[in-house]
PDB file of C-alpha atoms in Angstrom:
ATOM      1  CA  MET A   1       0.462  -0.156   0.135  1.00  0.00           C
ATOM      2  CA  SER A   2       1.085   3.374  -1.093  1.00  0.00           C
ATOM      3  CA  ARG A   3       1.825   6.637   1.212  1.00  0.00           C
ATOM      4  CA  THR A   4       0.729   9.934   0.151  1.00  0.00           C
ATOM      5  CA  ARG A   5       3.047  11.998   2.376  1.00  0.00           C
ATOM      6  CA  VAL A   6       5.186  11.836   5.329  1.00  0.00           C
ATOM      7  CA  THR A   7       3.948  11.046   8.707  1.00  0.00           C
ATOM      8  CA  LEU A   8       4.557  12.526  12.001  1.00  0.00           C
ATOM      9  CA  ALA A   9       5.570   8.143  12.807  1.00  0.00           C
ATOM     10  CA  ASP A  10       7.914   8.124  10.080  1.00  0.00           C
ATOM     11  CA  VAL A  11      10.159  11.323  10.979  1.00  0.00           C
ATOM     12  CA  ALA A  12      10.158   9.962  14.814  1.00  0.00           C
ATOM     13  CA  ALA A  13      11.187   6.294  13.547  1.00  0.00           C
ATOM     14  CA  ALA A  14      13.621   8.226  10.551  1.00  0.00           C
ATOM     15  CA  SER A  15      15.170  10.355  14.487  1.00  0.00           C
ATOM     16  CA  GLY A  16      15.272   7.485  16.479  1.00  0.00           C
ATOM     17  CA  VAL A  17      12.382   9.441  19.152  1.00  0.00           C
ATOM     18  CA  SER A  18       9.508   9.178  19.971  1.00  0.00           C
ATOM     19  CA  VAL A  19       5.661  10.510  18.119  1.00  0.00           C
ATOM     20  CA  THR A  20       4.829  12.500  21.925  1.00  0.00           C
ATOM     21  CA  THR A  21       8.393  14.107  21.183  1.00  0.00           C
ATOM     22  CA  ALA A  22       8.325  14.594  17.588  1.00  0.00           C
ATOM     23  CA  SER A  23       5.815  16.470  17.577  1.00  0.00           C
ATOM     24  CA  LEU A  24       6.912  18.029  21.267  1.00  0.00           C
ATOM     25  CA  VAL A  25       9.656  19.824  19.298  1.00  0.00           C
ATOM     26  CA  LEU A  26       7.597  19.880  15.632  1.00  0.00           C
ATOM     27  CA  THR A  27       5.231  22.833  17.111  1.00  0.00           C
ATOM     28  CA  GLY A  28       7.815  24.603  18.920  1.00  0.00           C
ATOM     29  CA  ARG A  29       7.894  22.811  22.610  1.00  0.00           C
ATOM     30  CA  ALA A  30      10.402  20.787  23.130  1.00  0.00           C
ATOM     31  CA  ARG A  31      11.726  22.521  26.498  1.00  0.00           C
ATOM     32  CA  GLU A  32       8.169  22.060  28.025  1.00  0.00           C
ATOM     33  CA  LEU A  33       9.484  17.718  28.368  1.00  0.00           C
ATOM     34  CA  ARG A  34      13.497  19.156  28.804  1.00  0.00           C
ATOM     35  CA  ILE A  35      13.740  17.933  25.386  1.00  0.00           C
ATOM     36  CA  SER A  36      17.793  17.263  24.498  1.00  0.00           C
ATOM     37  CA  GLU A  37      19.369  19.872  21.948  1.00  0.00           C
ATOM     38  CA  ALA A  38      20.742  16.915  20.138  1.00  0.00           C
ATOM     39  CA  ALA A  39      17.465  15.294  19.683  1.00  0.00           C
ATOM     40  CA  GLU A  40      15.366  18.535  18.309  1.00  0.00           C
ATOM     41  CA  GLN A  41      17.702  19.364  16.199  1.00  0.00           C
ATOM     42  CA  ARG A  42      17.847  15.051  14.962  1.00  0.00           C
ATOM     43  CA  VAL A  43      14.064  15.320  14.628  1.00  0.00           C
ATOM     44  CA  ARG A  44      14.233  18.474  12.466  1.00  0.00           C
ATOM     45  CA  SER A  45      17.478  17.746  10.227  1.00  0.00           C
ATOM     46  CA  THR A  46      14.815  14.333   9.802  1.00  0.00           C
ATOM     47  CA  ALA A  47      11.743  16.133   8.443  1.00  0.00           C
ATOM     48  CA  HIS A  48      13.461  18.652   6.621  1.00  0.00           C
ATOM     49  CA  LEU A  49      14.825  15.611   4.638  1.00  0.00           C
ATOM     50  CA  LEU A  50      11.943  13.431   4.464  1.00  0.00           C
ATOM     51  CA  GLY A  51      10.194  16.042   3.048  1.00  0.00           C
ATOM     52  CA  TYR A  52       7.064  16.312   5.943  1.00  0.00           C
ATOM     53  CA  ARG A  53       4.857  18.768   6.337  1.00  0.00           C
ATOM     54  CA  ARG A  54       2.722  19.345   9.368  1.00  0.00           C
ATOM     55  CA  GLY A  55      -1.150  19.215   8.618  1.00  0.00           C
ATOM     56  CA  GLY A  56      -2.665  20.927   5.197  1.00  0.00           C
ATOM     57  CA  PRO A  57      -2.455  18.984   1.516  1.00  0.00           C
ATOM     58  CA  PRO A  58      -0.623  15.966   1.361  1.00  0.00           C
ATOM     59  CA  ALA A  59       2.731  17.432  -0.324  1.00  0.00           C
ATOM     60  CA  ARG A  60       3.466  16.233  -3.681  1.00  0.00           C
ATOM     61  CA  PRO A  61       8.025  14.246  -4.679  1.00  0.00           C
ATOM     62  CA  ARG A  62      10.200  17.085  -5.418  1.00  0.00           C
ATOM     63  CA  ALA A  63      11.694  16.775  -8.459  1.00  0.00           C
ATOM     64  CA  ARG A  64      14.493  14.726  -7.278  1.00  0.00           C
ATOM     65  CA  THR A  65      13.949  12.232  -5.479  1.00  0.00           C
ATOM     66  CA  ILE A  66      15.283   9.258  -3.576  1.00  0.00           C
ATOM     67  CA  GLY A  67      13.026   6.438  -1.597  1.00  0.00           C
ATOM     68  CA  LEU A  68      14.670   3.454   0.523  1.00  0.00           C
ATOM     69  CA  VAL A  69      12.509   0.471   0.722  1.00  0.00           C
ATOM     70  CA  LEU A  70      13.959  -0.448   3.968  1.00  0.00           C
ATOM     71  CA  GLU A  71      13.304  -4.406   4.298  1.00  0.00           C
ATOM     72  CA  PRO A  72      12.476  -5.801   8.130  1.00  0.00           C
ATOM     73  CA  GLY A  73      15.808  -6.131  10.453  1.00  0.00           C
ATOM     74  CA  ALA A  74      17.296  -4.126   7.454  1.00  0.00           C
ATOM     75  CA  PRO A  75      20.679  -2.190   9.275  1.00  0.00           C
ATOM     76  CA  ASP A  76      20.063   1.769  10.862  1.00  0.00           C
ATOM     77  CA  VAL A  77      21.606   2.833   7.569  1.00  0.00           C
ATOM     78  CA  VAL A  78      19.308   5.958   6.912  1.00  0.00           C
ATOM     79  CA  ARG A  79      20.618   8.962   8.124  1.00  0.00           C
ATOM     80  CA  GLY A  80      24.067   8.384   5.293  1.00  0.00           C
ATOM     81  CA  VAL A  81      21.142   7.610   3.132  1.00  0.00           C
ATOM     82  CA  ALA A  82      19.470  10.681   3.821  1.00  0.00           C
ATOM     83  CA  GLU A  83      21.871  13.021   4.738  1.00  0.00           C
ATOM     84  CA  ALA A  84      24.528  12.429   1.132  1.00  0.00           C
ATOM     85  CA  ALA A  85      20.506  12.266  -0.952  1.00  0.00           C
ATOM     86  CA  SER A  86      20.369  16.334   0.397  1.00  0.00           C
ATOM     87  CA  TRP A  87      24.088  16.579  -0.045  1.00  0.00           C
ATOM     88  CA  ARG A  88      23.633  16.327  -4.100  1.00  0.00           C
ATOM     89  CA  GLY A  89      19.856  17.698  -3.736  1.00  0.00           C
ATOM     90  CA  PHE A  90      17.834  14.996  -3.594  1.00  0.00           C
ATOM     91  CA  SER A  91      15.177  14.137  -0.849  1.00  0.00           C
ATOM     92  CA  LEU A  92      14.427  11.133   0.767  1.00  0.00           C
ATOM     93  CA  LEU A  93      11.244   9.433   0.546  1.00  0.00           C
ATOM     94  CA  VAL A  94      11.033   6.969   3.153  1.00  0.00           C
ATOM     95  CA  MET A  95       8.928   3.566   2.113  1.00  0.00           C
ATOM     96  CA  GLY A  96       7.260   0.308   3.270  1.00  0.00           C
ATOM     97  CA  SER A  97       6.979  -0.927  -0.086  1.00  0.00           C
ATOM     98  CA  GLY A  98       6.937   0.328  -4.471  1.00  0.00           C
ATOM     99  CA  GLY A  99       4.420   2.355  -6.210  1.00  0.00           C
ATOM    100  CA  GLU A 100       5.606   6.287  -4.966  1.00  0.00           C
ATOM    101  CA  PRO A 101       7.139   8.251  -8.169  1.00  0.00           C
ATOM    102  CA  VAL A 102      10.545   9.261  -7.722  1.00  0.00           C
ATOM    103  CA  ASN A 103      13.732   9.040  -9.714  1.00  0.00           C
ATOM    104  CA  GLY A 104      15.848   6.518  -7.702  1.00  0.00           C
ATOM    105  CA  VAL A 105      15.699   3.764  -4.907  1.00  0.00           C
ATOM    106  CA  VAL A 106      17.633   2.422  -1.923  1.00  0.00           C
ATOM    107  CA  HIS A 107      16.464  -1.541  -1.113  1.00  0.00           C
ATOM    108  CA  VAL A 108      18.116  -1.906   1.632  1.00  0.00           C
ATOM    109  CA  ALA A 109      18.494  -6.036   2.452  1.00  0.00           C
ATOM    110  CA  GLY A 110      16.969  -7.213   6.690  1.00  0.00           C
ATOM    111  CA  THR A 111      19.991 -10.434   5.563  1.00  0.00           C
ATOM    112  CA  ARG A 112      22.529 -11.064   3.255  1.00  0.00           C
ATOM    113  CA  THR A 113      21.713 -12.233   0.387  1.00  0.00           C
ATOM    114  CA  THR A 114      22.593 -13.155  -3.738  1.00  0.00           C
ATOM    115  CA  THR A 115      18.700 -12.911  -5.134  1.00  0.00           C
ATOM    116  CA  ALA A 116      16.810  -9.867  -5.676  1.00  0.00           C
ATOM    117  CA  PRO A 117      14.297  -8.375  -3.105  1.00  0.00           C
ATOM    118  CA  ARG A 118      10.825 -10.020  -4.117  1.00  0.00           C
ATOM    119  CA  GLY A 119       8.775  -6.758  -5.307  1.00  0.00           C
ATOM    120  CA  LEU A 120      11.681  -5.539  -6.791  1.00  0.00           C
ATOM    121  CA  ARG A 121      10.467  -2.189  -8.374  1.00  0.00           C
ATOM    122  CA  PRO A 122      11.340  -1.241 -11.806  1.00  0.00           C
ATOM    123  CA  GLY A 123      13.592   1.556 -12.806  1.00  0.00           C
ATOM    124  CA  PRO A 124      17.081   2.783 -11.139  1.00  0.00           C
ATOM    125  CA  VAL A 125      17.755   1.119  -8.096  1.00  0.00           C
ATOM    126  CA  VAL A 126      20.016   0.320  -6.033  1.00  0.00           C
ATOM    127  CA  LEU A 127      21.102  -2.733  -3.198  1.00  0.00           C
ATOM    128  CA  LEU A 128      21.956  -2.402  -0.177  1.00  0.00           C
ATOM    129  CA  ASN A 129      23.812  -4.983   1.251  1.00  0.00           C
ATOM    130  CA  SER A 130      22.356  -7.759  -1.222  1.00  0.00           C
ATOM    131  CA  THR A 131      23.099  -8.385  -4.356  1.00  0.00           C
ATOM    132  CA  ALA A 132      21.525  -9.569  -8.009  1.00  0.00           C
ATOM    133  CA  ALA A 133      22.771 -10.137 -11.317  1.00  0.00           C
ATOM    134  CA  ALA A 134      22.480  -6.617 -13.900  1.00  0.00           C
ATOM    135  CA  VAL A 135      21.104  -4.802 -10.785  1.00  0.00           C
ATOM    136  CA  PRO A 136      23.752  -2.577  -8.564  1.00  0.00           C
ATOM    137  CA  SER A 137      24.929  -3.128  -5.304  1.00  0.00           C
ATOM    138  CA  VAL A 138      27.160  -2.360  -2.139  1.00  0.00           C
ATOM    139  CA  VAL A 139      28.174  -4.353   0.047  1.00  0.00           C
ATOM    140  CA  PRO A 140      30.492  -4.483   3.133  1.00  0.00           C
ATOM    141  CA  ASP A 141      33.941  -6.190   2.023  1.00  0.00           C
ATOM    142  CA  GLU A 142      33.330  -9.437   4.934  1.00  0.00           C
ATOM    143  CA  VAL A 143      35.863 -11.092   3.553  1.00  0.00           C
ATOM    144  CA  ARG A 144      38.507  -7.887   4.060  1.00  0.00           C
ATOM    145  CA  GLY A 145      36.680  -7.184   7.539  1.00  0.00           C
ATOM    146  CA  GLY A 146      38.330 -11.047   7.564  1.00  0.00           C
ATOM    147  CA  ARG A 147      41.266 -10.502   6.946  1.00  0.00           C
ATOM    148  CA  ALA A 148      42.494  -7.113   9.223  1.00  0.00           C
ATOM    149  CA  ALA A 149      40.439  -9.596  11.829  1.00  0.00           C
ATOM    150  CA  ALA A 150      43.261 -12.164  11.569  1.00  0.00           C
ATOM    151  CA  ARG A 151      46.046  -9.453  11.325  1.00  0.00           C
ATOM    152  CA  VAL A 152      45.218  -7.579  15.077  1.00  0.00           C
ATOM    153  CA  LEU A 153      45.410 -11.671  16.165  1.00  0.00           C
ATOM    154  CA  VAL A 154      49.082 -12.323  14.019  1.00  0.00           C
ATOM    155  CA  GLU A 155      50.317  -9.124  15.164  1.00  0.00           C
ATOM    156  CA  ALA A 156      49.644  -9.567  18.639  1.00  0.00           C
ATOM    157  CA  GLY A 157      51.065 -12.449  18.209  1.00  0.00           C
ATOM    158  CA  HIS A 158      48.612 -15.239  18.232  1.00  0.00           C
ATOM    159  CA  ARG A 159      49.038 -18.535  17.267  1.00  0.00           C
ATOM    160  CA  HIS A 160      46.009 -20.551  19.218  1.00  0.00           C
ATOM    161  CA  VAL A 161      43.038 -19.731  17.842  1.00  0.00           C
ATOM    162  CA  HIS A 162      39.288 -20.699  18.665  1.00  0.00           C
ATOM    163  CA  LEU A 163      36.595 -19.575  16.069  1.00  0.00           C
ATOM    164  CA  VAL A 164      32.965 -18.673  17.699  1.00  0.00           C
ATOM    165  CA  GLY A 165      30.126 -19.227  14.864  1.00  0.00           C
ATOM    166  CA  ALA A 166      32.092 -21.386  12.381  1.00  0.00           C
ATOM    167  CA  GLY A 167      34.053 -25.263  12.077  1.00  0.00           C
ATOM    168  CA  PRO A 168      37.824 -24.177  11.829  1.00  0.00           C
ATOM    169  CA  GLY A 169      37.569 -25.225   7.930  1.00  0.00           C
ATOM    170  CA  ARG A 170      37.231 -22.631   4.767  1.00  0.00           C
ATOM    171  CA  PHE A 171      33.432 -23.558   3.911  1.00  0.00           C
ATOM    172  CA  ASP A 172      32.630 -24.371   7.281  1.00  0.00           C
ATOM    173  CA  VAL A 173      29.819 -22.264   8.026  1.00  0.00           C
ATOM    174  CA  PRO A 174      25.983 -22.110   7.841  1.00  0.00           C
ATOM    175  CA  PRO A 175      23.744 -22.891   5.807  1.00  0.00           C
ATOM    176  CA  ASP A 176      22.725 -19.682   3.676  1.00  0.00           C
ATOM    177  CA  GLY A 177      25.672 -18.242   5.505  1.00  0.00           C
ATOM    178  CA  ILE A 178      27.338 -15.967   2.961  1.00  0.00           C
ATOM    179  CA  THR A 179      28.122 -13.520   5.730  1.00  0.00           C
ATOM    180  CA  ALA A 180      30.031 -16.144   7.608  1.00  0.00           C
ATOM    181  CA  LEU A 181      31.568 -17.466   5.128  1.00  0.00           C
ATOM    182  CA  GLU A 182      32.989 -14.580   3.702  1.00  0.00           C
ATOM    183  CA  ARG A 183      34.467 -13.753   7.009  1.00  0.00           C
ATOM    184  CA  LEU A 184      36.272 -17.288   7.079  1.00  0.00           C
ATOM    185  CA  ILE A 185      37.795 -16.420   3.833  1.00  0.00           C
ATOM    186  CA  GLY A 186      39.561 -14.021   4.761  1.00  0.00           C
ATOM    187  CA  LEU A 187      40.119 -14.786   7.694  1.00  0.00           C
ATOM    188  CA  ARG A 188      41.887 -18.189   7.078  1.00  0.00           C
ATOM    189  CA  ASP A 189      43.590 -16.645   4.055  1.00  0.00           C
ATOM    190  CA  VAL A 190      45.677 -14.146   7.281  1.00  0.00           C
ATOM    191  CA  PHE A 191      45.486 -17.869   9.935  1.00  0.00           C
ATOM    192  CA  ASP A 192      47.210 -20.506   7.649  1.00  0.00           C
ATOM    193  CA  ALA A 193      50.013 -18.028   5.592  1.00  0.00           C
ATOM    194  CA  ALA A 194      51.284 -17.440   9.146  1.00  0.00           C
ATOM    195  CA  GLY A 195      50.851 -20.538  10.025  1.00  0.00           C
ATOM    196  CA  VAL A 196      48.244 -20.398  13.338  1.00  0.00           C
ATOM    197  CA  ALA A 197      45.955 -23.526  14.675  1.00  0.00           C
ATOM    198  CA  VAL A 198      42.585 -22.768  14.219  1.00  0.00           C
ATOM    199  CA  SER A 199      39.732 -24.797  15.578  1.00  0.00           C
ATOM    200  CA  GLY A 200      36.222 -23.574  15.652  1.00  0.00           C
ATOM    201  CA  SER A 201      32.330 -24.170  17.334  1.00  0.00           C
ATOM    202  CA  ARG A 202      29.169 -23.860  15.111  1.00  0.00           C
ATOM    203  CA  CYS A 203      27.071 -21.969  16.442  1.00  0.00           C
ATOM    204  CA  PRO A 204      23.174 -22.388  15.480  1.00  0.00           C
ATOM    205  CA  GLU A 205      22.471 -18.779  16.150  1.00  0.00           C
ATOM    206  CA  TRP A 206      24.663 -15.723  16.230  1.00  0.00           C
ATOM    207  CA  THR A 207      23.354 -14.595  19.615  1.00  0.00           C
ATOM    208  CA  PRO A 208      24.714 -14.332  23.293  1.00  0.00           C
ATOM    209  CA  GLU A 209      23.405 -17.906  24.444  1.00  0.00           C
ATOM    210  CA  ALA A 210      25.090 -19.472  21.635  1.00  0.00           C
ATOM    211  CA  GLY A 211      28.002 -17.529  22.249  1.00  0.00           C
ATOM    212  CA  TYR A 212      27.920 -17.967  25.991  1.00  0.00           C
ATOM    213  CA  ASP A 213      27.174 -22.583  25.535  1.00  0.00           C
ATOM    214  CA  ALA A 214      29.924 -23.099  22.735  1.00  0.00           C
ATOM    215  CA  THR A 215      33.115 -21.020  24.694  1.00  0.00           C
ATOM    216  CA  ARG A 216      32.171 -23.294  27.849  1.00  0.00           C
ATOM    217  CA  ALA A 217      32.322 -26.180  26.482  1.00  0.00           C
ATOM    218  CA  LEU A 218      35.295 -25.267  25.257  1.00  0.00           C
ATOM    219  CA  VAL A 219      37.208 -24.319  27.961  1.00  0.00           C
ATOM    220  CA  ARG A 220      36.257 -27.509  29.562  1.00  0.00           C
ATOM    221  CA  HIS A 221      38.905 -29.261  27.361  1.00  0.00           C
ATOM    222  CA  CYS A 222      40.475 -26.146  25.565  1.00  0.00           C
ATOM    223  CA  ARG A 223      41.995 -23.447  26.239  1.00  0.00           C
ATOM    224  CA  PRO A 224      42.840 -20.734  22.896  1.00  0.00           C
ATOM    225  CA  THR A 225      44.562 -18.050  23.226  1.00  0.00           C
ATOM    226  CA  ALA A 226      42.256 -15.695  21.583  1.00  0.00           C
ATOM    227  CA  LEU A 227      38.218 -16.588  20.552  1.00  0.00           C
ATOM    228  CA  VAL A 228      37.219 -15.095  16.962  1.00  0.00           C
ATOM    229  CA  CYS A 229      33.466 -14.305  17.265  1.00  0.00           C
ATOM    230  CA  LEU A 230      31.920 -14.094  14.097  1.00  0.00           C
ATOM    231  CA  ASP A 231      29.534 -11.698  15.798  1.00  0.00           C
ATOM    232  CA  ASP A 232      29.270  -9.156  18.574  1.00  0.00           C
ATOM    233  CA  ARG A 233      26.988 -11.164  20.147  1.00  0.00           C
ATOM    234  CA  LEU A 234      28.246 -14.532  20.117  1.00  0.00           C
ATOM    235  CA  ALA A 235      31.376 -12.082  22.138  1.00  0.00           C
ATOM    236  CA  PHE A 236      29.057 -11.010  24.527  1.00  0.00           C
ATOM    237  CA  GLY A 237      28.077 -14.822  25.632  1.00  0.00           C
ATOM    238  CA  ALA A 238      32.167 -15.805  25.308  1.00  0.00           C
ATOM    239  CA  GLN A 239      33.188 -12.841  27.826  1.00  0.00           C
ATOM    240  CA  GLN A 240      30.606 -13.631  30.173  1.00  0.00           C
ATOM    241  CA  ALA A 241      31.358 -17.877  29.883  1.00  0.00           C
ATOM    242  CA  LEU A 242      34.895 -17.173  29.920  1.00  0.00           C
ATOM    243  CA  THR A 243      34.248 -14.895  33.059  1.00  0.00           C
ATOM    244  CA  GLU A 244      32.888 -17.917  34.559  1.00  0.00           C
ATOM    245  CA  ALA A 245      35.295 -19.966  33.664  1.00  0.00           C
ATOM    246  CA  GLY A 246      37.622 -18.014  36.448  1.00  0.00           C
ATOM    247  CA  LEU A 247      39.843 -16.593  32.899  1.00  0.00           C
ATOM    248  CA  SER A 248      39.674 -12.642  32.785  1.00  0.00           C
ATOM    249  CA  THR A 249      40.199 -10.950  29.366  1.00  0.00           C
ATOM    250  CA  PRO A 250      42.143  -9.897  27.468  1.00  0.00           C
ATOM    251  CA  ARG A 251      44.840 -11.668  29.926  1.00  0.00           C
ATOM    252  CA  ASP A 252      44.019 -15.481  29.936  1.00  0.00           C
ATOM    253  CA  VAL A 253      41.619 -15.261  26.641  1.00  0.00           C
ATOM    254  CA  SER A 254      41.664 -12.494  24.117  1.00  0.00           C
ATOM    255  CA  VAL A 255      38.860 -12.004  21.897  1.00  0.00           C
ATOM    256  CA  LEU A 256      37.562 -10.242  18.722  1.00  0.00           C
ATOM    257  CA  GLY A 257      34.324  -9.987  17.549  1.00  0.00           C
ATOM    258  CA  PHE A 258      32.924  -8.732  14.228  1.00  0.00           C
ATOM    259  CA  GLY A 259      29.833  -6.082  13.797  1.00  0.00           C
ATOM    260  CA  ASP A 260      30.842  -3.072  16.591  1.00  0.00           C
ATOM    261  CA  ASP A 261      27.763  -3.311  18.062  1.00  0.00           C
ATOM    262  CA  PRO A 262      26.074  -0.500  19.931  1.00  0.00           C
ATOM    263  CA  ALA A 263      26.933  -2.598  23.104  1.00  0.00           C
ATOM    264  CA  ALA A 264      30.219  -2.948  22.584  1.00  0.00           C
ATOM    265  CA  SER A 265      32.033  -0.129  23.226  1.00  0.00           C
ATOM    266  CA  TRP A 266      30.199  -0.818  27.305  1.00  0.00           C
ATOM    267  CA  MET A 267      31.480  -4.984  27.988  1.00  0.00           C
ATOM    268  CA  ARG A 268      33.908  -5.097  30.142  1.00  0.00           C
ATOM    269  CA  PRO A 269      36.783  -5.223  28.792  1.00  0.00           C
ATOM    270  CA  GLN A 270      35.310  -2.745  26.166  1.00  0.00           C
ATOM    271  CA  LEU A 271      35.233  -5.717  22.917  1.00  0.00           C
ATOM    272  CA  THR A 272      37.369  -5.131  19.751  1.00  0.00           C
ATOM    273  CA  THR A 273      34.993  -5.496  17.090  1.00  0.00           C
ATOM    274  CA  VAL A 274      35.277  -5.538  12.814  1.00  0.00           C
ATOM    275  CA  ALA A 275      32.579  -3.313  11.299  1.00  0.00           C
ATOM    276  CA  VAL A 276      31.673  -1.386   8.265  1.00  0.00           C
ATOM    277  CA  SER A 277      29.971   2.031   9.616  1.00  0.00           C
ATOM    278  CA  ARG A 278      26.259   2.039   8.410  1.00  0.00           C
ATOM    279  CA  HIS A 279      27.096   5.705   7.456  1.00  0.00           C
ATOM    280  CA  GLU A 280      29.494   5.129   4.630  1.00  0.00           C
ATOM    281  CA  LEU A 281      26.789   2.201   3.787  1.00  0.00           C
ATOM    282  CA  GLY A 282      24.159   4.579   3.182  1.00  0.00           C
ATOM    283  CA  ALA A 283      26.350   6.931   1.707  1.00  0.00           C
ATOM    284  CA  ARG A 284      28.042   5.118  -0.844  1.00  0.00           C
ATOM    285  CA  ALA A 285      24.881   3.361  -1.864  1.00  0.00           C
ATOM    286  CA  VAL A 286      23.539   6.980  -2.677  1.00  0.00           C
ATOM    287  CA  ALA A 287      26.970   7.926  -4.530  1.00  0.00           C
ATOM    288  CA  VAL A 288      26.232   4.457  -7.029  1.00  0.00           C
ATOM    289  CA  LEU A 289      22.338   5.534  -7.383  1.00  0.00           C
ATOM    290  CA  THR A 290      22.527   9.132  -8.331  1.00  0.00           C
ATOM    291  CA  SER A 291      26.308   7.921 -10.640  1.00  0.00           C
ATOM    292  CA  LEU A 292      22.981   6.146 -12.158  1.00  0.00           C
ATOM    293  CA  LEU A 293      20.496   8.643 -12.584  1.00  0.00           C
ATOM    294  CA  ASP A 294      23.221  11.274 -14.223  1.00  0.00           C
ATOM    295  CA  THR A 295      24.952   8.939 -17.361  1.00  0.00           C
ATOM    296  CA  HIS A 296      22.404   6.025 -16.837  1.00  0.00           C
ATOM    297  CA  VAL A 297      24.580   3.516 -17.413  1.00  0.00           C
ATOM    298  CA  LEU A 298      25.302   1.008 -14.964  1.00  0.00           C
ATOM    299  CA  PRO A 299      28.868   1.167 -13.176  1.00  0.00           C
ATOM    300  CA  ALA A 300      31.548  -1.649 -13.405  1.00  0.00           C
ATOM    301  CA  PRO A 301      32.115  -3.299 -10.938  1.00  0.00           C
ATOM    302  CA  LEU A 302      28.777  -3.627 -10.516  1.00  0.00           C
ATOM    303  CA  VAL A 303      29.044  -4.593  -6.911  1.00  0.00           C
ATOM    304  CA  HIS A 304      30.590  -2.070  -4.868  1.00  0.00           C
ATOM    305  CA  ARG A 305      32.017  -3.414  -1.792  1.00  0.00           C
ATOM    306  CA  VAL A 306      32.803  -0.778   0.891  1.00  0.00           C
ATOM    307  CA  PRO A 307      35.991  -1.776   3.718  1.00  0.00           C
ATOM    308  CA  PRO A 308      35.539  -2.196   7.254  1.00  0.00           C
ATOM    309  CA  ARG A 309      37.170  -1.137   9.928  1.00  0.00           C
ATOM    310  CA  VAL A 310      39.169  -2.212  13.051  1.00  0.00           C
ATOM    311  CA  ARG A 311      38.121  -0.820  16.156  1.00  0.00           C
ATOM    312  CA  LEU A 312      40.471  -1.502  18.546  1.00  0.00           C
ATOM    313  CA  ARG A 313      39.647  -1.551  22.041  1.00  0.00           C
ATOM    314  CA  ALA A 314      40.821  -3.309  25.313  1.00  0.00           C
ATOM    315  CA  SER A 315      39.689  -7.048  24.465  1.00  0.00           C
ATOM    316  CA  VAL A 316      42.847  -7.655  22.451  1.00  0.00           C
ATOM    317  CA  ALA A 317      46.510  -8.279  24.080  1.00  0.00           C
ATOM    318  CA  PRO A 318      49.592  -9.671  22.744  1.00  0.00           C
ATOM    319  CA  PRO A 319      49.484 -13.861  25.132  1.00  0.00           C
ATOM    320  CA  ASN A 320      49.390 -14.309  28.577  1.00  0.00           C
ATOM    321  CA  ARG A 321      52.700 -17.115  27.545  1.00  0.00           C
ATOM    322  CA  CYS A 322      53.339 -17.808  31.730  1.00  0.00           C
ATOM    323  CA  GLY A 323      49.291 -18.492  31.479  1.00  0.00           C
ATOM    324  CA  GLY A 324      49.541 -21.257  28.817  1.00  0.00           C
TER     325      GLY A 324
END
């Protein structure tokens, strides 16, 4: 079902605030509930970028408008798309599905996939977090991320690493685990070249509970010097299991994750992690789309891979040789 205008609920959701907070800001009553200046500015900026109008007739799409289609579970890339679109002279229309008259669409998948999204609209489209034949796409460079993670541990001196979330083999990953597969390929490229001993535990899900169970079972009979958790949520559970086993991170076992979950910097010790900025992903998708709109030529390469960054924090240190 298509919408004729951006609603107050749309502005609130894109701003990360409640509908009440958005309403107070846009009616000039932000001080009534002592809403922070940062939140107030975020709401006003988002309302402007989305073309929100309070009351009156529905607003017509501007001449240059980009639609953003978000599947359930899609990563939060709205801010990166909105800022990049505004910088290029486009307004942004957040869409639950196709149908609105826009110049082009950024379609954000909820999970990494190599198939075209259902209901993919005709016209200029860029896929974010998925790939499909003859459609431009932007995805995280997970292979490069795996290599970067492995280098952190190799350079720290680790020679016995355990993978939480995948088996020790190059392709020993959960079914349909594209992200896990690519991270594992990058990890094994570096670990194999450095002669690092690698073991692994496959997990049915990437959750703290699964990370906890896998690590708890591991330390009963083995103690590697480092754990590589294929997702930060696995790392949260792994650190809890290490603590309960009387092991200290990173003195006894270093822990490294992927994803830069917001909680990673709140863990104690703070979690070293590898991730692509969601803002950067959104901005790159808009750059590819606007180039397509200007040139009417499919870009080369068709798949744009955004390199990750390592967030070095306190959970990784050289192995404790005396501790075994």
